[in-house]
PDB file of C-alpha atoms in Angstrom:
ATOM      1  CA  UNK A   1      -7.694  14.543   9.876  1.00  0.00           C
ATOM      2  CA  UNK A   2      -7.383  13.456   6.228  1.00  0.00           C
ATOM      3  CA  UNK A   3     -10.407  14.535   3.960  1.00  0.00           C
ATOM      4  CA  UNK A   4     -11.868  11.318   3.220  1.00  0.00           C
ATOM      5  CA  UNK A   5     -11.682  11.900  -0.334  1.00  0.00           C
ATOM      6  CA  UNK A   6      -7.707  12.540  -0.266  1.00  0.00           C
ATOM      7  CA  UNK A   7      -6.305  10.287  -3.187  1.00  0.00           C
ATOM      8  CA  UNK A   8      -4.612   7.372  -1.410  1.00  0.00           C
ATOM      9  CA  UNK A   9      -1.568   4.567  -3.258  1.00  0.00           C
ATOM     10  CA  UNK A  10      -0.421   1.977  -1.458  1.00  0.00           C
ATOM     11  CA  UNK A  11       2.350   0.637  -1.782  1.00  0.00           C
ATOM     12  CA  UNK A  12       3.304  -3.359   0.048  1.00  0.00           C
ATOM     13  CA  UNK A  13       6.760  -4.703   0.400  1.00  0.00           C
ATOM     14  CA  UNK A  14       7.114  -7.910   0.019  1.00  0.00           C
ATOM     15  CA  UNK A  15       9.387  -8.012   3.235  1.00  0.00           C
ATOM     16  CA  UNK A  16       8.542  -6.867   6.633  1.00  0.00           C
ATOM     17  CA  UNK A  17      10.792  -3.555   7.126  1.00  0.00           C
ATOM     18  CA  UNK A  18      13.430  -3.845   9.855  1.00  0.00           C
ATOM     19  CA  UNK A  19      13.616  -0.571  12.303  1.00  0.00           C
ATOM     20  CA  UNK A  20      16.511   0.538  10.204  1.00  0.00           C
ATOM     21  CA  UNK A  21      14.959   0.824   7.218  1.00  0.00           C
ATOM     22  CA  UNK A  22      11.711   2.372   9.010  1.00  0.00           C
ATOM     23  CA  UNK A  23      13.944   4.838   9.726  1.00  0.00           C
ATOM     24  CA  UNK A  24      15.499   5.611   6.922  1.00  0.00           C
ATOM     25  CA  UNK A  25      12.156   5.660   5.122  1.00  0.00           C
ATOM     26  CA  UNK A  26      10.101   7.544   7.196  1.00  0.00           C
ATOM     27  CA  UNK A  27      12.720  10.290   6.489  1.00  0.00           C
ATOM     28  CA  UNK A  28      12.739  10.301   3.147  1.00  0.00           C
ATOM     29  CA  UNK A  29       9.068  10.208   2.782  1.00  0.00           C
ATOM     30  CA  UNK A  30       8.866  12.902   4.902  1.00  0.00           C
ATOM     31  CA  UNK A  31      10.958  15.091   2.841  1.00  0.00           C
ATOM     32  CA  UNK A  32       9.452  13.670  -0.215  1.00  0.00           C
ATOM     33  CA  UNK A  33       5.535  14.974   1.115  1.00  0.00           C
ATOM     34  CA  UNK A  34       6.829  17.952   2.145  1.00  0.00           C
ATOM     35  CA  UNK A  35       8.192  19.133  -0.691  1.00  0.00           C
ATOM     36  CA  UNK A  36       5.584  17.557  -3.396  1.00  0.00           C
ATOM     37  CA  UNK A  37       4.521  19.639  -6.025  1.00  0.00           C
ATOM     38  CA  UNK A  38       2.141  19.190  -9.429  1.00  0.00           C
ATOM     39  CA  UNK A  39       2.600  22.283 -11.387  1.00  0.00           C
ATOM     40  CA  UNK A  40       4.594  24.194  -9.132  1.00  0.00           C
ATOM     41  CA  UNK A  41       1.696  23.807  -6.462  1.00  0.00           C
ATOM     42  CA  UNK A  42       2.528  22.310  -3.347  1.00  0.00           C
ATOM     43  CA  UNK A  43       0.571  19.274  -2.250  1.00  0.00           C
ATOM     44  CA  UNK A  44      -1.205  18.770   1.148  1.00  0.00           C
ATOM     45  CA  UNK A  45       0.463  15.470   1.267  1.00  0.00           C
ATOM     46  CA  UNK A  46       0.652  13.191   3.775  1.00  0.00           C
ATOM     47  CA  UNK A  47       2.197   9.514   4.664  1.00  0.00           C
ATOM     48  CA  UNK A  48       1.720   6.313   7.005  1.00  0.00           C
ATOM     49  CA  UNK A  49       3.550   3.494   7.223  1.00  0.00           C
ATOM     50  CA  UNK A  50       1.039   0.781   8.366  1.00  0.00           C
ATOM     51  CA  UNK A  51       1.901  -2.818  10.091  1.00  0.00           C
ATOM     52  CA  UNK A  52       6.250  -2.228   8.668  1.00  0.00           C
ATOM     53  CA  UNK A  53       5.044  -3.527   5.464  1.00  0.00           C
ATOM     54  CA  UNK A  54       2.871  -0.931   3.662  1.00  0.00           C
ATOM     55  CA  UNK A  55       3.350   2.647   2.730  1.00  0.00           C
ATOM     56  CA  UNK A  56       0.352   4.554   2.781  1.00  0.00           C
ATOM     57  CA  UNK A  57       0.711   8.267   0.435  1.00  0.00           C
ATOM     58  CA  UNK A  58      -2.333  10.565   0.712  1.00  0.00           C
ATOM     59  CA  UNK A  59      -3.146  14.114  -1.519  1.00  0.00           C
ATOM     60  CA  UNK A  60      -5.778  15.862   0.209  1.00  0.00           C
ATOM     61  CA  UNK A  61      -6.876  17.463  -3.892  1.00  0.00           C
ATOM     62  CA  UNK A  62      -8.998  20.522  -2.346  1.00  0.00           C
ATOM     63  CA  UNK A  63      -6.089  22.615  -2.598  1.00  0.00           C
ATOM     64  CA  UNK A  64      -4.165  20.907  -5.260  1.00  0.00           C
ATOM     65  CA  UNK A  65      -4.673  18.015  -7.504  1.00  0.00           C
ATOM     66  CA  UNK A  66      -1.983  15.348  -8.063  1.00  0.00           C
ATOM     67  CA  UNK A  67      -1.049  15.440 -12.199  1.00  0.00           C
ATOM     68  CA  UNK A  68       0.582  12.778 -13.828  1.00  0.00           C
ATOM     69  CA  UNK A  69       4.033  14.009 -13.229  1.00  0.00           C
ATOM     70  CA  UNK A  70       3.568  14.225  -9.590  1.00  0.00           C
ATOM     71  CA  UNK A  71       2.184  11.066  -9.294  1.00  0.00           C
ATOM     72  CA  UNK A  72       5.287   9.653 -11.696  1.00  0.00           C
ATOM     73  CA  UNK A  73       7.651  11.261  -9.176  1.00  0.00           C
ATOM     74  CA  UNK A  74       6.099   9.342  -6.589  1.00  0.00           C
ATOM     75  CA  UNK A  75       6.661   6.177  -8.281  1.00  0.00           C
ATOM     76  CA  UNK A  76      10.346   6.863  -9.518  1.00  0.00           C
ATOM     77  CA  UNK A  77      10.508   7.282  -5.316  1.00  0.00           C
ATOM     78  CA  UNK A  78       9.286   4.127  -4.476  1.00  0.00           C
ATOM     79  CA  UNK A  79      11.798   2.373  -7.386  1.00  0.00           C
ATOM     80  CA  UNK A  80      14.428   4.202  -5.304  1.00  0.00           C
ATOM     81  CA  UNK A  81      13.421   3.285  -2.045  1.00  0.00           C
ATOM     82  CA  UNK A  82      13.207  -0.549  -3.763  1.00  0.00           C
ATOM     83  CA  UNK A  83      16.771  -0.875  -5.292  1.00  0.00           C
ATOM     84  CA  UNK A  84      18.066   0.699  -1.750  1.00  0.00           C
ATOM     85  CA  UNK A  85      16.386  -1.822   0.567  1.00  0.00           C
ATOM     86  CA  UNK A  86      16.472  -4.932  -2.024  1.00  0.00           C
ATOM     87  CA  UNK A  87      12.431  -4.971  -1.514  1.00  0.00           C
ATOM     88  CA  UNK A  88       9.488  -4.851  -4.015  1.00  0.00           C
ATOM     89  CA  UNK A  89       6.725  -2.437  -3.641  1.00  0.00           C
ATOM     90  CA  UNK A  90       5.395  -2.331  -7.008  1.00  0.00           C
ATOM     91  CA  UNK A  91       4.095  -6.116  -7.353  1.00  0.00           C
ATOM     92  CA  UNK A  92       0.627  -5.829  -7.547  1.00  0.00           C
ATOM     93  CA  UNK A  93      -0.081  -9.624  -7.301  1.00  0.00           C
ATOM     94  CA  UNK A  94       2.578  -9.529  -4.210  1.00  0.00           C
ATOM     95  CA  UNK A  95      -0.672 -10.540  -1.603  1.00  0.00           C
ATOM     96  CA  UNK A  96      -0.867  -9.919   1.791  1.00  0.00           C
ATOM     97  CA  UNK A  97      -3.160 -11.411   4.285  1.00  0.00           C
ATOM     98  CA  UNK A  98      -3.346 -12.341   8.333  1.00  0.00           C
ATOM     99  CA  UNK A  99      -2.670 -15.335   9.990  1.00  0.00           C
ATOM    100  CA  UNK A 100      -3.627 -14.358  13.371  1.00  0.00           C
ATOM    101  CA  UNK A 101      -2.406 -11.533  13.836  1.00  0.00           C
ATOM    102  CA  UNK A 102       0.612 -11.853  11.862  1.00  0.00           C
ATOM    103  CA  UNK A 103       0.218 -10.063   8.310  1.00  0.00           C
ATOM    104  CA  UNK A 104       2.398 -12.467   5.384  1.00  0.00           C
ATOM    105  CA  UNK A 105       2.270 -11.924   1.991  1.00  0.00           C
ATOM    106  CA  UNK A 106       2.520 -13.973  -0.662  1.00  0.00           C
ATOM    107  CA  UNK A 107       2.744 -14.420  -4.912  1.00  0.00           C
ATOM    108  CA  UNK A 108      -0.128 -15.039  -6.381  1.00  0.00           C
ATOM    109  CA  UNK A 109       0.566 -18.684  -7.009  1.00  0.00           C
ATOM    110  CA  UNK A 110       1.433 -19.026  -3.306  1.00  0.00           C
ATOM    111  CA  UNK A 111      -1.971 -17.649  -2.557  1.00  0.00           C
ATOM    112  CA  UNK A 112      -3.934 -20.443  -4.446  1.00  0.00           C
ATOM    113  CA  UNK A 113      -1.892 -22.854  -3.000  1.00  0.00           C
ATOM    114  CA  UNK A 114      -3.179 -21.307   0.823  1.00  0.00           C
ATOM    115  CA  UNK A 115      -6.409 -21.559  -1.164  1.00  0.00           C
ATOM    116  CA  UNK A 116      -6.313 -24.916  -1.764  1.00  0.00           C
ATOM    117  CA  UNK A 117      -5.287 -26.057   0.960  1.00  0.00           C
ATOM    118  CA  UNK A 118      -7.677 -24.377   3.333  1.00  0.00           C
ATOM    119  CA  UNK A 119      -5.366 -22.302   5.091  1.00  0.00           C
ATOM    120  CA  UNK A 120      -7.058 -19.141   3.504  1.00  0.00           C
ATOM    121  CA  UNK A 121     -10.835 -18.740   3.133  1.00  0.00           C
ATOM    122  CA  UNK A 122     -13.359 -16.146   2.443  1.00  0.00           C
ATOM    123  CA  UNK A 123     -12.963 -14.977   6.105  1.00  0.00           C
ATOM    124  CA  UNK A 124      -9.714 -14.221   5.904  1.00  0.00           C
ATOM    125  CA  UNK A 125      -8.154 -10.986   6.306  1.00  0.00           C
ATOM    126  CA  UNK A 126      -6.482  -9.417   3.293  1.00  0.00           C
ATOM    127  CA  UNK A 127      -5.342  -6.071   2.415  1.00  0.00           C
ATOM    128  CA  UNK A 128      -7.200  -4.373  -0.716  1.00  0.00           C
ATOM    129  CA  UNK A 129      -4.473  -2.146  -2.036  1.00  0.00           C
ATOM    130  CA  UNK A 130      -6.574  -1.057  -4.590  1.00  0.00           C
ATOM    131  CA  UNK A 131      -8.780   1.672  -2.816  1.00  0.00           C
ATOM    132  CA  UNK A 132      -8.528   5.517  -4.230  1.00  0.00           C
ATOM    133  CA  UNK A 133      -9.100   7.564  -1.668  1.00  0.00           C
ATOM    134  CA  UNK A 134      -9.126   7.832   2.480  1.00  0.00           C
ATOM    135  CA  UNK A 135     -12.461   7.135   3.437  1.00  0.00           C
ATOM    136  CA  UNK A 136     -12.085   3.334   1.538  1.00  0.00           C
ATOM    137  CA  UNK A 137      -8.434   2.939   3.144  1.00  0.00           C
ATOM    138  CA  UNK A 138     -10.057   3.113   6.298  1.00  0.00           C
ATOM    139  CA  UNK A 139     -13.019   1.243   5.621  1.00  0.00           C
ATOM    140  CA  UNK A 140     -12.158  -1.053   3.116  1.00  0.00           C
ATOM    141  CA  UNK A 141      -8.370  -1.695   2.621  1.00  0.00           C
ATOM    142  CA  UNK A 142      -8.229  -4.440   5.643  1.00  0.00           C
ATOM    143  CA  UNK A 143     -11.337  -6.583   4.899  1.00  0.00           C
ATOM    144  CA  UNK A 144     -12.259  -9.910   4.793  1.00  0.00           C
ATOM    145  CA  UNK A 145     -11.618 -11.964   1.307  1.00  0.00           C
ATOM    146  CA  UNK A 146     -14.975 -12.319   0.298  1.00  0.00           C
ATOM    147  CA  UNK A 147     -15.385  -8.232   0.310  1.00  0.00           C
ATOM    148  CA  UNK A 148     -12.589  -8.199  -1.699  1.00  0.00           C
ATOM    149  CA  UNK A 149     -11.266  -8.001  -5.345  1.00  0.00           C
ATOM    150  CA  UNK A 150      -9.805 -11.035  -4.366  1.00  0.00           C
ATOM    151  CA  UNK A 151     -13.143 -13.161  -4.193  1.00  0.00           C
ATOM    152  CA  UNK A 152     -13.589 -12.100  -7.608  1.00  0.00           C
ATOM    153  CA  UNK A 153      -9.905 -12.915  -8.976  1.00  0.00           C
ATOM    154  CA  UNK A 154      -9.487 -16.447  -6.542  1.00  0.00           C
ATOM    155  CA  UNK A 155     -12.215 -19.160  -6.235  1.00  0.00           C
ATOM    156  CA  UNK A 156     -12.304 -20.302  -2.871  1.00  0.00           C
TER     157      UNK A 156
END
């Protein structure tokens, strides 16, 4: 069990992720967590993948904090990952949501447009990539809009 105030970053694709490239990623962000470091420490790191869209990192910080380099080598991974697999995880306005029980994301223009025409409300389920740490990702990161930064950034 993750502490629930592990550091979390989540990162979406804007492309569901084929079993090949789950694959392929799940091993190389297994190697990357297991071999994580700030300052020569090693990290109690951790990973998900969650609905073959979003990858899910976690730093438990009781026994090592994440510094700035750490968390920059993270990043540099996830441009890797993005120029192998022709997908974009660093979009922040790249917004997903459900339609049934299908997750879809979207640009944020595409999302007003869903807005306006009534296709996405303040009921809908979105995903609020934004939390820090564990206990929000599993409280708060799959919410309804209008618990959402996104009430506050899109008028419904």
């Amino acid at each position: 069990m993750m502490n629930p105030e592990a550091r979390v970053w989540i990162y979406q694709s804007n492309n569901t992720l084929n079993p090949n490239q789950l694959v392929e990623i799940k091993a190389v962000l297994s190697d990357f967590v297991n071999s994580w470091t700030a300052h020569n420490q090693e990290l109690k790191a951790s990973f998900e993948i969650k609905y073959d869209r979003f990858i899910v990192l976690m730093v438990d910080e009781s026994q090592a904090g994440a510094s700035g380099c750490s968390i920059d080598k993270s990043v540099h991974l996830m441009k890797g990952l993005e120029q192998k697999f022709q997908i974009n995880l660093l979009d922040r306005f790249n917004i997903a949501y459900k339609d049934g029980d299908a997750v879809k994301s979207v640009d944020r223009n595409g999302f007003e447009e869903l807005i306006k025409k009534g296709l996405v409300s303040s009921d809908t389920k979105v995903f609020n990539n934004m939390v820090s740490n564990y206990h929000d990702y599993q409280n708060k990161w799959e919410t309804v809009m209008a618990d959402s930064w996104h009430n506050n950034v899109f008028s419904v």
